[in-house]
Amino acid sequence: MDENMKQFQQGLIELETEAEHLLLARHQLVENDKVRNGNREALTALRKRARTTKTSVPSPFESMMKNIGDPGSRTLVKEVCATCGNHDSNERTWMMFPGTDVFAKIPFHAAHTILETDQAQLDYEAKKLQSYVKEKSFLISEKGVLADKISPGVLKSLVMLKDKP
């Protein structure tokens, strides 16, 4: 093979590798979104069970101001979980751990804490994957392959191959 043909072939191999990485990242992003949606649904179900919403539980400042007129032996600020609210945080609830088929009955507060930390981690991974997909898409489009027509770089390479006897 002549040098231009080898160079053209190497360019196509690199491009195909980048495209494969892009497709894998998109697939991982879809899988990540499925897990995130499942976590979000589970957190919503736990909030419904505790009869709270993200904003329904008073802040420690509000509870402090409510109790300030009654200087008893109680503490002024009671730490209240935003998901548990007044719900019994030691009540046992069933939870399936991610990546396994194991169900366990764990305290309510621990269940939603695990789900919230998993959700935060999944959100971080989703943003990381989105930036990776954006970077790979930009890299591939820079080579002119994402256009609806044949890119100028590929045409130039083909013309150079045709011109050589």
PDB file of C-alpha atoms in Angstrom:
ATOM      1  CA  MET A   1       0.000   0.000   0.000  1.00  0.00           C
ATOM      2  CA  ASP A   2       1.169   3.480  -0.674  1.00  0.00           C
ATOM      3  CA  GLU A   3       1.589   6.120   2.043  1.00  0.00           C
ATOM      4  CA  ASN A   4      -1.669   8.001   1.314  1.00  0.00           C
ATOM      5  CA  MET A   5      -3.727   4.850   1.541  1.00  0.00           C
ATOM      6  CA  LYS A   6      -2.123   3.925   4.876  1.00  0.00           C
ATOM      7  CA  GLN A   7      -2.716   7.426   6.180  1.00  0.00           C
ATOM      8  CA  PHE A   8      -6.368   7.316   5.055  1.00  0.00           C
ATOM      9  CA  GLN A   9      -6.858   3.906   6.643  1.00  0.00           C
ATOM     10  CA  GLN A  10      -5.262   5.060   9.914  1.00  0.00           C
ATOM     11  CA  GLY A  11      -7.563   8.110   9.974  1.00  0.00           C
ATOM     12  CA  LEU A  12     -10.619   5.901   9.518  1.00  0.00           C
ATOM     13  CA  ILE A  13      -9.461   3.548  12.286  1.00  0.00           C
ATOM     14  CA  GLU A  14      -9.016   6.476  14.699  1.00  0.00           C
ATOM     15  CA  LEU A  15     -12.393   7.877  13.729  1.00  0.00           C
ATOM     16  CA  GLU A  16     -14.120   4.534  14.205  1.00  0.00           C
ATOM     17  CA  THR A  17     -12.503   4.132  17.638  1.00  0.00           C
ATOM     18  CA  GLU A  18     -13.711   7.586  18.712  1.00  0.00           C
ATOM     19  CA  ALA A  19     -17.209   6.819  17.419  1.00  0.00           C
ATOM     20  CA  GLU A  20     -17.243   3.525  19.332  1.00  0.00           C
ATOM     21  CA  HIS A  21     -16.254   5.353  22.542  1.00  0.00           C
ATOM     22  CA  LEU A  22     -19.039   7.860  21.896  1.00  0.00           C
ATOM     23  CA  LEU A  23     -21.634   5.115  21.463  1.00  0.00           C
ATOM     24  CA  LEU A  24     -20.469   3.343  24.625  1.00  0.00           C
ATOM     25  CA  ALA A  25     -20.693   6.585  26.604  1.00  0.00           C
ATOM     26  CA  ARG A  26     -24.213   7.257  25.289  1.00  0.00           C
ATOM     27  CA  HIS A  27     -25.270   3.729  26.237  1.00  0.00           C
ATOM     28  CA  GLN A  28     -23.805   4.190  29.727  1.00  0.00           C
ATOM     29  CA  LEU A  29     -25.633   7.509  30.008  1.00  0.00           C
ATOM     30  CA  VAL A  30     -28.949   5.814  29.214  1.00  0.00           C
ATOM     31  CA  GLU A  31     -28.285   3.086  31.798  1.00  0.00           C
ATOM     32  CA  ASN A  32     -27.302   5.720  34.348  1.00  0.00           C
ATOM     33  CA  ASP A  33     -30.554   7.611  33.689  1.00  0.00           C
ATOM     34  CA  LYS A  34     -32.584   4.439  34.273  1.00  0.00           C
ATOM     35  CA  VAL A  35     -30.968   3.976  37.688  1.00  0.00           C
ATOM     36  CA  ARG A  36     -31.391   7.676  38.517  1.00  0.00           C
ATOM     37  CA  ASN A  37     -35.091   7.491  37.659  1.00  0.00           C
ATOM     38  CA  GLY A  38     -35.480   4.401  39.845  1.00  0.00           C
ATOM     39  CA  ASN A  39     -33.780   6.174  42.756  1.00  0.00           C
ATOM     40  CA  ARG A  40     -35.931   9.256  42.236  1.00  0.00           C
ATOM     41  CA  GLU A  41     -39.085   7.113  42.272  1.00  0.00           C
ATOM     42  CA  ALA A  42     -37.939   5.338  45.441  1.00  0.00           C
ATOM     43  CA  LEU A  43     -37.198   8.648  47.178  1.00  0.00           C
ATOM     44  CA  THR A  44     -40.626   9.967  46.162  1.00  0.00           C
ATOM     45  CA  ALA A  45     -42.263   6.827  47.561  1.00  0.00           C
ATOM     46  CA  LEU A  46     -40.386   7.247  50.846  1.00  0.00           C
ATOM     47  CA  ARG A  47     -41.413  10.905  51.050  1.00  0.00           C
ATOM     48  CA  LYS A  48     -45.045   9.934  50.443  1.00  0.00           C
ATOM     49  CA  ARG A  49     -44.782   7.311  53.149  1.00  0.00           C
ATOM     50  CA  ALA A  50     -43.389   9.896  55.560  1.00  0.00           C
ATOM     51  CA  ARG A  51     -45.939  12.458  54.267  1.00  0.00           C
ATOM     52  CA  THR A  52     -43.252  15.031  53.498  1.00  0.00           C
ATOM     53  CA  THR A  53     -42.052  16.916  50.462  1.00  0.00           C
ATOM     54  CA  LYS A  54     -38.705  18.546  49.838  1.00  0.00           C
ATOM     55  CA  THR A  55     -39.982  21.811  51.345  1.00  0.00           C
ATOM     56  CA  SER A  56     -42.619  20.677  53.869  1.00  0.00           C
ATOM     57  CA  VAL A  57     -40.270  20.062  56.807  1.00  0.00           C
ATOM     58  CA  PRO A  58     -39.500  23.246  58.748  1.00  0.00           C
ATOM     59  CA  SER A  59     -35.923  24.417  58.889  1.00  0.00           C
ATOM     60  CA  PRO A  60     -34.066  24.328  62.227  1.00  0.00           C
ATOM     61  CA  PHE A  61     -34.335  28.134  62.348  1.00  0.00           C
ATOM     62  CA  GLU A  62     -38.139  27.996  62.107  1.00  0.00           C
ATOM     63  CA  SER A  63     -38.372  25.409  64.859  1.00  0.00           C
ATOM     64  CA  MET A  64     -35.946  27.443  66.988  1.00  0.00           C
ATOM     65  CA  MET A  65     -38.052  30.582  66.600  1.00  0.00           C
ATOM     66  CA  LYS A  66     -41.186  28.610  67.457  1.00  0.00           C
ATOM     67  CA  ASN A  67     -39.635  27.258  70.674  1.00  0.00           C
ATOM     68  CA  ILE A  68     -37.879  30.442  71.750  1.00  0.00           C
ATOM     69  CA  GLY A  69     -40.822  31.644  73.847  1.00  0.00           C
ATOM     70  CA  ASP A  70     -40.851  28.406  75.876  1.00  0.00           C
ATOM     71  CA  PRO A  71     -37.485  28.270  77.673  1.00  0.00           C
ATOM     72  CA  GLY A  72     -37.864  24.817  79.213  1.00  0.00           C
ATOM     73  CA  SER A  73     -35.289  22.111  79.645  1.00  0.00           C
ATOM     74  CA  ARG A  74     -35.690  21.109  75.996  1.00  0.00           C
ATOM     75  CA  THR A  75     -33.118  21.984  73.394  1.00  0.00           C
ATOM     76  CA  LEU A  76     -34.011  24.985  71.292  1.00  0.00           C
ATOM     77  CA  VAL A  77     -33.073  23.432  67.959  1.00  0.00           C
ATOM     78  CA  LYS A  78     -34.184  19.921  67.134  1.00  0.00           C
ATOM     79  CA  GLU A  79     -32.463  18.569  64.069  1.00  0.00           C
ATOM     80  CA  VAL A  80     -35.135  17.417  61.651  1.00  0.00           C
ATOM     81  CA  CYS A  81     -34.402  15.296  58.604  1.00  0.00           C
ATOM     82  CA  ALA A  82     -35.940  16.796  55.467  1.00  0.00           C
ATOM     83  CA  THR A  83     -37.187  13.418  54.256  1.00  0.00           C
ATOM     84  CA  CYS A  84     -38.201  11.810  57.550  1.00  0.00           C
ATOM     85  CA  GLY A  85     -39.922  14.848  59.047  1.00  0.00           C
ATOM     86  CA  ASN A  86     -41.911  13.626  62.048  1.00  0.00           C
ATOM     87  CA  HIS A  87     -41.918  10.058  60.708  1.00  0.00           C
ATOM     88  CA  ASP A  88     -40.347   7.383  62.917  1.00  0.00           C
ATOM     89  CA  SER A  89     -36.844   7.175  61.489  1.00  0.00           C
ATOM     90  CA  ASN A  90     -36.217   3.787  63.129  1.00  0.00           C
ATOM     91  CA  GLU A  91     -39.183   2.132  61.418  1.00  0.00           C
ATOM     92  CA  ARG A  92     -37.905  -0.726  59.291  1.00  0.00           C
ATOM     93  CA  THR A  93     -38.433  -0.592  55.538  1.00  0.00           C
ATOM     94  CA  TRP A  94     -37.511  -3.019  52.779  1.00  0.00           C
ATOM     95  CA  MET A  95     -34.754  -2.029  50.404  1.00  0.00           C
ATOM     96  CA  MET A  96     -33.042  -3.839  47.545  1.00  0.00           C
ATOM     97  CA  PHE A  97     -29.389  -2.979  47.304  1.00  0.00           C
ATOM     98  CA  PRO A  98     -28.182  -1.834  43.870  1.00  0.00           C
ATOM     99  CA  GLY A  99     -26.412  -4.419  41.758  1.00  0.00           C
ATOM    100  CA  THR A 100     -27.720  -7.342  43.818  1.00  0.00           C
ATOM    101  CA  ASP A 101     -30.933  -9.278  44.329  1.00  0.00           C
ATOM    102  CA  VAL A 102     -30.668  -8.957  48.111  1.00  0.00           C
ATOM    103  CA  PHE A 103     -33.526  -7.397  50.036  1.00  0.00           C
ATOM    104  CA  ALA A 104     -32.927  -6.128  53.540  1.00  0.00           C
ATOM    105  CA  LYS A 105     -35.136  -4.525  56.137  1.00  0.00           C
ATOM    106  CA  ILE A 106     -33.278  -1.429  57.288  1.00  0.00           C
ATOM    107  CA  PRO A 107     -34.282   1.699  59.220  1.00  0.00           C
ATOM    108  CA  PHE A 108     -36.286   4.281  57.268  1.00  0.00           C
ATOM    109  CA  HIS A 109     -33.702   7.022  57.783  1.00  0.00           C
ATOM    110  CA  ALA A 110     -30.854   4.784  56.605  1.00  0.00           C
ATOM    111  CA  ALA A 111     -32.806   3.774  53.477  1.00  0.00           C
ATOM    112  CA  HIS A 112     -33.441   7.291  52.276  1.00  0.00           C
ATOM    113  CA  THR A 113     -29.921   8.402  53.237  1.00  0.00           C
ATOM    114  CA  ILE A 114     -28.441   5.615  51.107  1.00  0.00           C
ATOM    115  CA  LEU A 115     -30.720   6.539  48.209  1.00  0.00           C
ATOM    116  CA  GLU A 116     -29.896  10.241  48.478  1.00  0.00           C
ATOM    117  CA  THR A 117     -26.127   9.626  48.465  1.00  0.00           C
ATOM    118  CA  ASP A 118     -26.520   7.234  45.511  1.00  0.00           C
ATOM    119  CA  GLN A 119     -28.595   9.864  43.723  1.00  0.00           C
ATOM    120  CA  ALA A 120     -25.917  12.507  44.280  1.00  0.00           C
ATOM    121  CA  GLN A 121     -23.238  10.121  42.960  1.00  0.00           C
ATOM    122  CA  LEU A 122     -25.357   9.237  39.919  1.00  0.00           C
ATOM    123  CA  ASP A 123     -25.976  12.924  39.200  1.00  0.00           C
ATOM    124  CA  TYR A 124     -22.224  13.539  39.278  1.00  0.00           C
ATOM    125  CA  GLU A 125     -21.552  10.575  36.966  1.00  0.00           C
ATOM    126  CA  ALA A 126     -24.302  11.734  34.579  1.00  0.00           C
ATOM    127  CA  LYS A 127     -22.767  15.193  34.306  1.00  0.00           C
ATOM    128  CA  LYS A 128     -19.354  13.645  33.752  1.00  0.00           C
ATOM    129  CA  LEU A 129     -20.712  11.354  31.024  1.00  0.00           C
ATOM    130  CA  GLN A 130     -22.581  14.227  29.370  1.00  0.00           C
ATOM    131  CA  SER A 131     -19.402  16.270  29.163  1.00  0.00           C
ATOM    132  CA  TYR A 132     -17.545  13.225  27.781  1.00  0.00           C
ATOM    133  CA  VAL A 133     -20.234  12.702  25.112  1.00  0.00           C
ATOM    134  CA  LYS A 134     -20.094  16.388  24.247  1.00  0.00           C
ATOM    135  CA  GLU A 135     -16.294  16.255  23.957  1.00  0.00           C
ATOM    136  CA  LYS A 136     -16.332  13.139  21.746  1.00  0.00           C
ATOM    137  CA  SER A 137     -19.119  14.546  19.560  1.00  0.00           C
ATOM    138  CA  PHE A 138     -17.150  17.756  19.106  1.00  0.00           C
ATOM    139  CA  LEU A 139     -13.987  15.790  18.278  1.00  0.00           C
ATOM    140  CA  ILE A 140     -15.803  13.711  15.666  1.00  0.00           C
ATOM    141  CA  SER A 141     -17.560  16.752  14.197  1.00  0.00           C
ATOM    142  CA  GLU A 142     -14.204  18.541  13.945  1.00  0.00           C
ATOM    143  CA  LYS A 143     -13.116  15.764  11.625  1.00  0.00           C
ATOM    144  CA  GLY A 144     -16.217  16.538   9.567  1.00  0.00           C
ATOM    145  CA  VAL A 145     -17.868  13.164   9.874  1.00  0.00           C
ATOM    146  CA  LEU A 146     -21.158  14.167  11.507  1.00  0.00           C
ATOM    147  CA  ALA A 147     -22.296  16.174   8.488  1.00  0.00           C
ATOM    148  CA  ASP A 148     -25.071  14.943   6.206  1.00  0.00           C
ATOM    149  CA  LYS A 149     -22.646  14.856   3.332  1.00  0.00           C
ATOM    150  CA  ILE A 150     -19.143  13.521   2.860  1.00  0.00           C
ATOM    151  CA  SER A 151     -16.693  15.612   4.825  1.00  0.00           C
ATOM    152  CA  PRO A 152     -14.084  17.714   2.996  1.00  0.00           C
ATOM    153  CA  GLY A 153     -11.260  15.805   4.712  1.00  0.00           C
ATOM    154  CA  VAL A 154     -12.511  12.458   3.412  1.00  0.00           C
ATOM    155  CA  LEU A 155     -13.092  13.886  -0.076  1.00  0.00           C
ATOM    156  CA  LYS A 156      -9.595  15.325  -0.132  1.00  0.00           C
ATOM    157  CA  SER A 157      -8.140  11.956   0.861  1.00  0.00           C
ATOM    158  CA  LEU A 158     -10.183  10.164  -1.811  1.00  0.00           C
ATOM    159  CA  VAL A 159      -9.150  12.659  -4.486  1.00  0.00           C
ATOM    160  CA  MET A 160      -5.496  12.216  -3.505  1.00  0.00           C
ATOM    161  CA  LEU A 161      -5.927   8.434  -3.792  1.00  0.00           C
ATOM    162  CA  LYS A 162      -7.556   8.710  -7.235  1.00  0.00           C
ATOM    163  CA  ASP A 163      -4.835  11.016  -8.532  1.00  0.00           C
ATOM    164  CA  LYS A 164      -2.098   8.516  -7.684  1.00  0.00           C
ATOM    165  CA  PRO A 165      -1.607   5.877 -10.370  1.00  0.00           C
TER     166      PRO A 165
END
